[in-house]
Short mmCIF file of C-alpha atoms in Angstrom, two decimals:
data_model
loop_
_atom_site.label_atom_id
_atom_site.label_comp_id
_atom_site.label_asym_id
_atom_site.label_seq_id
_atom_site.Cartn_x
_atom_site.Cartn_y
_atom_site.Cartn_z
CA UNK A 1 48.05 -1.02 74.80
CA UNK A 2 46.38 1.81 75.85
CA UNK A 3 46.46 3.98 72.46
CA UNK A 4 44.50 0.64 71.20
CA UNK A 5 42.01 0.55 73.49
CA UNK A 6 41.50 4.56 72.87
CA UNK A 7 41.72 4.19 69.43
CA UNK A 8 38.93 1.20 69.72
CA UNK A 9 36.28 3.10 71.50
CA UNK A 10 37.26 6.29 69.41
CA UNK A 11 35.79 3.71 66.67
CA UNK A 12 32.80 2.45 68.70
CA UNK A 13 31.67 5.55 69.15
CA UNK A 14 31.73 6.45 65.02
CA UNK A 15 30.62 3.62 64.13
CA UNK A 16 27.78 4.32 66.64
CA UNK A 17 26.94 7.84 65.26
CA UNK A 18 27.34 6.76 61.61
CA UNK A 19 24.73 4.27 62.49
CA UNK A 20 21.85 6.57 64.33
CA UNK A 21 23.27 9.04 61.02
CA UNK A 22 21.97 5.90 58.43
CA UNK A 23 19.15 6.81 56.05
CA UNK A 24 16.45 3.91 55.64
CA UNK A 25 14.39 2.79 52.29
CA UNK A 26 11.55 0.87 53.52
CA UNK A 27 9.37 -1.37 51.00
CA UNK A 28 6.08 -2.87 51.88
CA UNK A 29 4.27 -5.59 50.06
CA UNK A 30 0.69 -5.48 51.07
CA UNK A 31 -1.69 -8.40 50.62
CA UNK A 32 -5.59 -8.23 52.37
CA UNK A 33 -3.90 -9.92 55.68
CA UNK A 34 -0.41 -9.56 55.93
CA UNK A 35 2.26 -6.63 54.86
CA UNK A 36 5.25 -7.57 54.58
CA UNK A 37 8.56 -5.05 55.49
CA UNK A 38 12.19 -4.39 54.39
CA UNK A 39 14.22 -1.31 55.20
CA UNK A 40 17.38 -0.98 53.07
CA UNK A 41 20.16 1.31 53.50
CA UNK A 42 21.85 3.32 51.33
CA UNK A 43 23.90 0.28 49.89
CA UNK A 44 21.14 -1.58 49.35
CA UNK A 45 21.89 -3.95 52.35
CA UNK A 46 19.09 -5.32 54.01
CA UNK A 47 18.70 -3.77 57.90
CA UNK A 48 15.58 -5.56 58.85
CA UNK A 49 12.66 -7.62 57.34
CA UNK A 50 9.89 -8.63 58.44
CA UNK A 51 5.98 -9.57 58.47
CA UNK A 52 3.02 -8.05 60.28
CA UNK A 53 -0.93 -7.97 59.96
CA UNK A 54 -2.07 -5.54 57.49
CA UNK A 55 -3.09 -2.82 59.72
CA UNK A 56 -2.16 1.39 59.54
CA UNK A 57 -1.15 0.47 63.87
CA UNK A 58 1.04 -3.08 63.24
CA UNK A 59 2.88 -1.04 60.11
CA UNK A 60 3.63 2.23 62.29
CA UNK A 61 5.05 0.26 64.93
CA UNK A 62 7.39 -1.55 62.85
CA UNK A 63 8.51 1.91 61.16
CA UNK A 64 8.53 3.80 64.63
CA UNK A 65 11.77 3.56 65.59
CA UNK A 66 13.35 4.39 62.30
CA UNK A 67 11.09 7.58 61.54
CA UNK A 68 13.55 10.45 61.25
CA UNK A 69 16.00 8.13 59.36
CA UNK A 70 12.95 6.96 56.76
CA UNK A 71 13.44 8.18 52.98
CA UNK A 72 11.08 7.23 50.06
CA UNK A 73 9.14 4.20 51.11
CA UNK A 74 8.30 2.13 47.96
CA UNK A 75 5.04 -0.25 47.93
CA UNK A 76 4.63 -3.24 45.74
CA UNK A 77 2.23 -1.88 43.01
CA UNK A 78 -1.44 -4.28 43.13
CA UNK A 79 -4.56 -4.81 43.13
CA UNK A 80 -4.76 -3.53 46.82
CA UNK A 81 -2.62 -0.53 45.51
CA UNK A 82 -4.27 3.20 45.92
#
């Protein structure tokens, strides 16, 4: 019983750190009032999505919390592309 419950938060705690370890692939699709925004990981499994006002402050506050796990953010390419 004990080895078990070892053994379980022995996995908690890798799962945990493979987690924080997980690279990010965030896409934006930006329209004159909202931007919408998915980060993928590596599998190509959808980690969040969502919708904010299309402003540089509402986007970096989404993507905050993920910086040092963000790789190479993709945009939908438009008329409001650079």
């Amino acid at each position: 019983q004990q080895t078990r419950a070892a053994a379980a938060r022995v996995a908690a705690v890798t799962q945990r750190r493979r987690s924080l370890a997980m690279e990010f692939f965030p896409g934006l699709d930006v329209s004159m009032e909202r931007t919408a925004i998915c980060l993928v990981d590596k599998r190509g499994e959808v980690q969040m999505q969502t919708e904010v006002v299309t402003d540089p402050d509402a986007i970096a506050a989404v993507l905050r919390p993920f910086l040092p796990r963000l790789r190479h953010a993709g945009h939908e390419a438009g008329s409001l592309s650079p």
